mmCIF file of C-alpha atoms in Angstrom:
data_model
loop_
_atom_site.group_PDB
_atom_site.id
_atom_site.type_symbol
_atom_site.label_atom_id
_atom_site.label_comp_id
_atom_site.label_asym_id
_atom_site.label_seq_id
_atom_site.Cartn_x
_atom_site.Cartn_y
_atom_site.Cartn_z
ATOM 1 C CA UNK A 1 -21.324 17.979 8.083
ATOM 2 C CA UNK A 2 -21.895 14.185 9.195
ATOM 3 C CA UNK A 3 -20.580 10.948 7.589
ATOM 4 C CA UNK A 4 -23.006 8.497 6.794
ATOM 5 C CA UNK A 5 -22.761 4.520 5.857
ATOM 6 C CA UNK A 6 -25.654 3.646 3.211
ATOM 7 C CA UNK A 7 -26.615 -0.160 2.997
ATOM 8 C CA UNK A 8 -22.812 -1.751 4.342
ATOM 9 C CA UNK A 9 -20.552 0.024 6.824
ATOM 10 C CA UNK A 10 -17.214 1.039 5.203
ATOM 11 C CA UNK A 11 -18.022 3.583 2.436
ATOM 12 C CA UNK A 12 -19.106 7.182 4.201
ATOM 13 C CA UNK A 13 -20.748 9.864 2.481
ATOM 14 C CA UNK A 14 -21.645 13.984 3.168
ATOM 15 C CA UNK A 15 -24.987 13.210 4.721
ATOM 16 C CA UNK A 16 -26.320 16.582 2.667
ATOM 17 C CA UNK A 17 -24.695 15.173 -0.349
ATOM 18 C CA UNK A 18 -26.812 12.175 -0.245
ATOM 19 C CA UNK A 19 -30.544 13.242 1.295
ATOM 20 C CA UNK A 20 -32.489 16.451 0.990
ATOM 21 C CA UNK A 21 -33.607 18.447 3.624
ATOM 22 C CA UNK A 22 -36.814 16.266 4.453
ATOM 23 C CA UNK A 23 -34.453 13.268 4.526
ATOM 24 C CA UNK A 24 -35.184 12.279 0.895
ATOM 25 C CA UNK A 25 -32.946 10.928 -1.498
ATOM 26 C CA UNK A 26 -31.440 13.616 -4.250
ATOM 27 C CA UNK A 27 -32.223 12.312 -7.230
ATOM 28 C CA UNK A 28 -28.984 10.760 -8.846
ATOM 29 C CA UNK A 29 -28.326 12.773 -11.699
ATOM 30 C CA UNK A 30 -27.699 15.944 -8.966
ATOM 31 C CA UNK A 31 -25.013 13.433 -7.163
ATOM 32 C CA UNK A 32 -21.344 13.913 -7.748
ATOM 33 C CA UNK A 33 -20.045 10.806 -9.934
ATOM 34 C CA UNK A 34 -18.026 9.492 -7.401
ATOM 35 C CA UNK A 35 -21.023 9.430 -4.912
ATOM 36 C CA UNK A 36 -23.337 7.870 -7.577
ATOM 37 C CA UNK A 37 -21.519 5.242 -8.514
ATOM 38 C CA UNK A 38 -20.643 4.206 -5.222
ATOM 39 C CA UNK A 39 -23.925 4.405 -4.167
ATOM 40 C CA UNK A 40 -25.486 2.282 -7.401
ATOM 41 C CA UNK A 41 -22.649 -0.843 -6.360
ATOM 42 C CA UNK A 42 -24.051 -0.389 -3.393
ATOM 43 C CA UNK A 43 -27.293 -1.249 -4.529
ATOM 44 C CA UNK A 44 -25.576 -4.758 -5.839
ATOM 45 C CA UNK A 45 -23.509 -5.550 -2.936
ATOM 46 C CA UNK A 46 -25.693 -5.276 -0.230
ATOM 47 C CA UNK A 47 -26.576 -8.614 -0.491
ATOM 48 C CA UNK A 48 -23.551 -10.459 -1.497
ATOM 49 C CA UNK A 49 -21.838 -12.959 0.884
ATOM 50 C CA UNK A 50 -18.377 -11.789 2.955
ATOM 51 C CA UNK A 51 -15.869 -12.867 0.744
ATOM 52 C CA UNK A 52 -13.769 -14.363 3.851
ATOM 53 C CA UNK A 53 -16.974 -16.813 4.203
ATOM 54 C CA UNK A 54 -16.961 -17.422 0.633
ATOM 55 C CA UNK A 55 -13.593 -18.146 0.370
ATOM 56 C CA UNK A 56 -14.220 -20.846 3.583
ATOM 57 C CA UNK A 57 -17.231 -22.387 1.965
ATOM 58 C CA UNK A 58 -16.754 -21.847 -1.645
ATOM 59 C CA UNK A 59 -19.567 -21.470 -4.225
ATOM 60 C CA UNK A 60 -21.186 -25.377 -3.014
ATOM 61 C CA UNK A 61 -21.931 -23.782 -0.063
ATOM 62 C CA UNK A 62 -22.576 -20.315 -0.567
ATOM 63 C CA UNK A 63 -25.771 -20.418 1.752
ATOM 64 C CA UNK A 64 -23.592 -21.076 4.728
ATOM 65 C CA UNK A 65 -21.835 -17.598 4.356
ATOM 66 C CA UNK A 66 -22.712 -14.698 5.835
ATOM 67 C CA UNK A 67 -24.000 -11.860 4.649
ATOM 68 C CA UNK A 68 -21.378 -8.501 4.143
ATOM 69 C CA UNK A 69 -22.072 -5.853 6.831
ATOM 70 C CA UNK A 70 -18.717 -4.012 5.468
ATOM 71 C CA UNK A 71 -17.376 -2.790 2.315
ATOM 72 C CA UNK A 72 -13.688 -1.968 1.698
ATOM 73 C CA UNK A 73 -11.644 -0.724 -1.398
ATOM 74 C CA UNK A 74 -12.703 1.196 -4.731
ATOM 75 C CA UNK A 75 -16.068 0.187 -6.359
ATOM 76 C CA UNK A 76 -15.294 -2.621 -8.526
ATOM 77 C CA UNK A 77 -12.630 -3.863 -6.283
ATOM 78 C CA UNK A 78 -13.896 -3.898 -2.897
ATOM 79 C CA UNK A 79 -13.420 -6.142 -0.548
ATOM 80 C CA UNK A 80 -16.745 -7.475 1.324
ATOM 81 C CA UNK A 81 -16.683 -8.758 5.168
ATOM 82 C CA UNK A 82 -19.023 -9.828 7.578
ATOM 83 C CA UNK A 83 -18.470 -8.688 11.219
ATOM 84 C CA UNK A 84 -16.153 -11.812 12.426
ATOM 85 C CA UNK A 85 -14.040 -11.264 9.478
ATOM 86 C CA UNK A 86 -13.181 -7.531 9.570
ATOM 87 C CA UNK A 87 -10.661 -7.549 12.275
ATOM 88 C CA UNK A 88 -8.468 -9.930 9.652
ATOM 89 C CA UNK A 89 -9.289 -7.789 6.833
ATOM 90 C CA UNK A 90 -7.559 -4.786 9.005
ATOM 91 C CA UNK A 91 -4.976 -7.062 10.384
ATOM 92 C CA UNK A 92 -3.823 -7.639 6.890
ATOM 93 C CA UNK A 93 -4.487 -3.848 5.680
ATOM 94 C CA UNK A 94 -2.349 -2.585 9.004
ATOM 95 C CA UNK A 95 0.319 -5.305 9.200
ATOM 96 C CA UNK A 96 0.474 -7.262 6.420
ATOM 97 C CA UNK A 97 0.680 -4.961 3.661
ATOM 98 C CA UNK A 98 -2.451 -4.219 2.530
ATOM 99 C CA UNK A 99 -1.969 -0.129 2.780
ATOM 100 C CA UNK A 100 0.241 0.063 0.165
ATOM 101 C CA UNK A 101 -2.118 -1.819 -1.778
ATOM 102 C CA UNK A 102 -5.039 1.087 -1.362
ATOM 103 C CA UNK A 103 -6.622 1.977 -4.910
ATOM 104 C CA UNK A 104 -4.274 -0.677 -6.353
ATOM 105 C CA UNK A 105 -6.528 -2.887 -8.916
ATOM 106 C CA UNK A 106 -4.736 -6.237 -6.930
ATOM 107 C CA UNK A 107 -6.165 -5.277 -3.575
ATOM 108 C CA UNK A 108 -9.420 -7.488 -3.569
ATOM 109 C CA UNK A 109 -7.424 -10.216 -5.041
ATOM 110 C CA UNK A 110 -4.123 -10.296 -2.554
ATOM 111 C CA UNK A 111 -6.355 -9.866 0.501
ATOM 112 C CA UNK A 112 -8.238 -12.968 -1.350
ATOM 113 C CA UNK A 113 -4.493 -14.444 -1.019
ATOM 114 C CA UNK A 114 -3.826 -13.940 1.981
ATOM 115 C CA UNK A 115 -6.717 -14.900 3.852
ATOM 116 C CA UNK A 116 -6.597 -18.288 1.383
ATOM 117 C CA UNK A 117 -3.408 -19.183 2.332
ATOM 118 C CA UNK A 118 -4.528 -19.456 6.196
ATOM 119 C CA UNK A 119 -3.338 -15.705 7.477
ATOM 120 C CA UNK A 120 -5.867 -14.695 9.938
ATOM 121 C CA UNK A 121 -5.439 -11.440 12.484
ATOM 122 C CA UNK A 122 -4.374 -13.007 16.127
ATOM 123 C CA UNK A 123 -6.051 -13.630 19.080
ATOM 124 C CA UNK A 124 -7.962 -9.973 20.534
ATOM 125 C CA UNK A 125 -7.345 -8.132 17.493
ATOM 126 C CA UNK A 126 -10.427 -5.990 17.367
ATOM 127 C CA UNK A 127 -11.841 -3.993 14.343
ATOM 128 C CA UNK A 128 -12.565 -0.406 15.352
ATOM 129 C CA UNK A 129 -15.497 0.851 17.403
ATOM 130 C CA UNK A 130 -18.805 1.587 15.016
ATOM 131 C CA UNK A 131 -20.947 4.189 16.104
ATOM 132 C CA UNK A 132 -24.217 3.569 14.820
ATOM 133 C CA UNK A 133 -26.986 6.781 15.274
ATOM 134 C CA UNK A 134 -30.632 5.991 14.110
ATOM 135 C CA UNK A 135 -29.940 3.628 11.375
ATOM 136 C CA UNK A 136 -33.319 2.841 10.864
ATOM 137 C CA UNK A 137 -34.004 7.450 10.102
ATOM 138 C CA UNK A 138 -31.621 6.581 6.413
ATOM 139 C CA UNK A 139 -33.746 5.948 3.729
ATOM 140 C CA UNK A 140 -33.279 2.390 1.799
ATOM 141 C CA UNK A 141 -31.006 2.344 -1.009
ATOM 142 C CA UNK A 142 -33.086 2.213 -3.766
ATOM 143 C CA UNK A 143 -33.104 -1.232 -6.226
ATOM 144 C CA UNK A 144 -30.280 -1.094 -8.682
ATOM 145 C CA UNK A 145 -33.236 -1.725 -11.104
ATOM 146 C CA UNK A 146 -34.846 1.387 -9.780
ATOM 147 C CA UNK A 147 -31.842 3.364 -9.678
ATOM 148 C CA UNK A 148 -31.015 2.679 -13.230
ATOM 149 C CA UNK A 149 -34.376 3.762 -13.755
ATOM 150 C CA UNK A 150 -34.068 6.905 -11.808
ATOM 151 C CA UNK A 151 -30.766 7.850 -13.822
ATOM 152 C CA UNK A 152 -32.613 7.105 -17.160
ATOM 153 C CA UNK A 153 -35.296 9.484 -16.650
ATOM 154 C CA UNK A 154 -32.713 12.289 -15.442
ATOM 155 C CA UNK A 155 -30.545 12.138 -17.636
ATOM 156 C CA UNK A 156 -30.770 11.525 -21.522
ATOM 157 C CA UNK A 157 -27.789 9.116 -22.447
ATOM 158 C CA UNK A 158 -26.968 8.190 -26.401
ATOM 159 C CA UNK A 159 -26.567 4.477 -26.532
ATOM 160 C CA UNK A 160 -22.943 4.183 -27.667
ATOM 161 C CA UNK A 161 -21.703 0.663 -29.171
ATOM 162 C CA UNK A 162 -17.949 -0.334 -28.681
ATOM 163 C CA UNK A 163 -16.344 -3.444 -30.434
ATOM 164 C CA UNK A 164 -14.303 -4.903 -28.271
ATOM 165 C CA UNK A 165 -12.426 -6.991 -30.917
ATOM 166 C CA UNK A 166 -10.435 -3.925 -31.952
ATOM 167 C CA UNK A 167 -8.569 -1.537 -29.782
ATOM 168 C CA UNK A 168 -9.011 1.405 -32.545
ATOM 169 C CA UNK A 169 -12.502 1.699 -32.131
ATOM 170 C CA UNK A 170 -12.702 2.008 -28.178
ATOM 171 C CA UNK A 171 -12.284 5.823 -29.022
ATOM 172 C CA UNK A 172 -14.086 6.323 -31.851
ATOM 173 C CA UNK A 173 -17.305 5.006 -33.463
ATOM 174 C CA UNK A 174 -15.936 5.789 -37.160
ATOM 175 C CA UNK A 175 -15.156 2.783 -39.356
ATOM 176 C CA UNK A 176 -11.784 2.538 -41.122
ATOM 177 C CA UNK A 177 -12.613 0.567 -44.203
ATOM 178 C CA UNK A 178 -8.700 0.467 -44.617
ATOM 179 C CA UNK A 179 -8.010 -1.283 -41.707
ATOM 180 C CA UNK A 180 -7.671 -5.385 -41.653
ATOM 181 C CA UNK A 181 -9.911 -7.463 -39.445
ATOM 182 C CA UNK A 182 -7.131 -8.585 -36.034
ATOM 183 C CA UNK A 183 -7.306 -12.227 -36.253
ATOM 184 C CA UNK A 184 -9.076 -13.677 -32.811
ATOM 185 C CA UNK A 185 -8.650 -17.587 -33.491
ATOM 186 C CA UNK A 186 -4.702 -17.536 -31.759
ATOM 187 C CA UNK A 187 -5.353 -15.787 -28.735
ATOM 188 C CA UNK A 188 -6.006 -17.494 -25.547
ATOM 189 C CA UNK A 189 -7.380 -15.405 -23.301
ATOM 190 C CA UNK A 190 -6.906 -18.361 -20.291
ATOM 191 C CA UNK A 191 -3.062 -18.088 -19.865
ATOM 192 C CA UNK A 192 -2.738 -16.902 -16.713
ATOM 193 C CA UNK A 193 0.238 -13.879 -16.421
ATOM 194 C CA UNK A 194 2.397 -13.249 -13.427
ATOM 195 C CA UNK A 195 0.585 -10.354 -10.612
ATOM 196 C CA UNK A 196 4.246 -9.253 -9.421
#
């Protein structure tokens, strides 16, 4: 069974988990949820900046970044490079650390840390060898407007409405009259809390 990349290097998939036999997409519904929602960031980071260049440039100069080639980490936490900035990224996964930090929800934000406070990988540190077979045979990744789409008709979802301002009803969607409102007005959601 071959490993494929779709859209950034990084992520691989089951080649027959992702295409049909005539090289088509399965639709997204038949994909296994890990695979689908993977593969619907996908469809939003494709064209983000690497966050090494971001972090160099900053939001003024966003345009002078350059585009991710490679994604690292969980969806929702990855960690987006271009080419010249992967063999830090791994220098800091390898040496510095950044293993241990696998799956953790801090790992996007200590690499962010690390590379901030001026760490780069030395001199002939090389990321690994990519072996790239007919890219251009994988179909694109579809839109995440048209994936959304895709999903919609497949499956039939119920709308369901959380409210956020009380932690009882993230389970349920049953009022408790009984209950009293939680007062909002004191809570400052700025303070920053300690990460370690």
């Amino acid at each position: 069974m071959a490993k494929v990349s779709v859209g950034l290097r990084g992520w691989r998939f089951d080649e027959e988990e992702l295409f049909t036999e005539d090289g088509n997409w399965h639709p997204l519904d038949e994909l296994p949820a890990d695979t689908r929602n993977r593969i619907l960031r996908l469809g939003l980071l494709v064209e983000q900046p690497c966050d090494a260049c971001y972090l160099i440039h900053g939001e003024a100069e966003k345009k002078r970044c350059t585009p991710a080639a490679i994604v690292y980490g969980e969806p929702g936490d990855e960690v987006l490079l271009c080419d010249a900035h992967e063999a830090d990224f791994l220098y800091w996964f390898r040496e510095g650390g950044g293993s241990e930090l696998a799956g953790e929800e801090r790992f996007r934000d200590e690499f962010h840390e690390w590379f901030a406070a001026g760490n780069r990988a030395p001199d002939g540190y090389g990321p690994d060898e990519h072996v790239e077979q007919a890219p251009d045979e994988l179909p694109n990744l579809p839109s995440p407007e048209e994936a959304q789409r895709r999903l919609e008709e497949a499956v039939e979802y119920e709308e369901v409405r959380y409210d956020m301002r009380d932690a009882a009803d993230w389970g349920s969607q049953e009022e408790d009259d009984d209950e009293e409102p939680v007062d909002l007005d004191d809570i400052d959601l700025d303070t920053e809390y300690p990460s370690g």
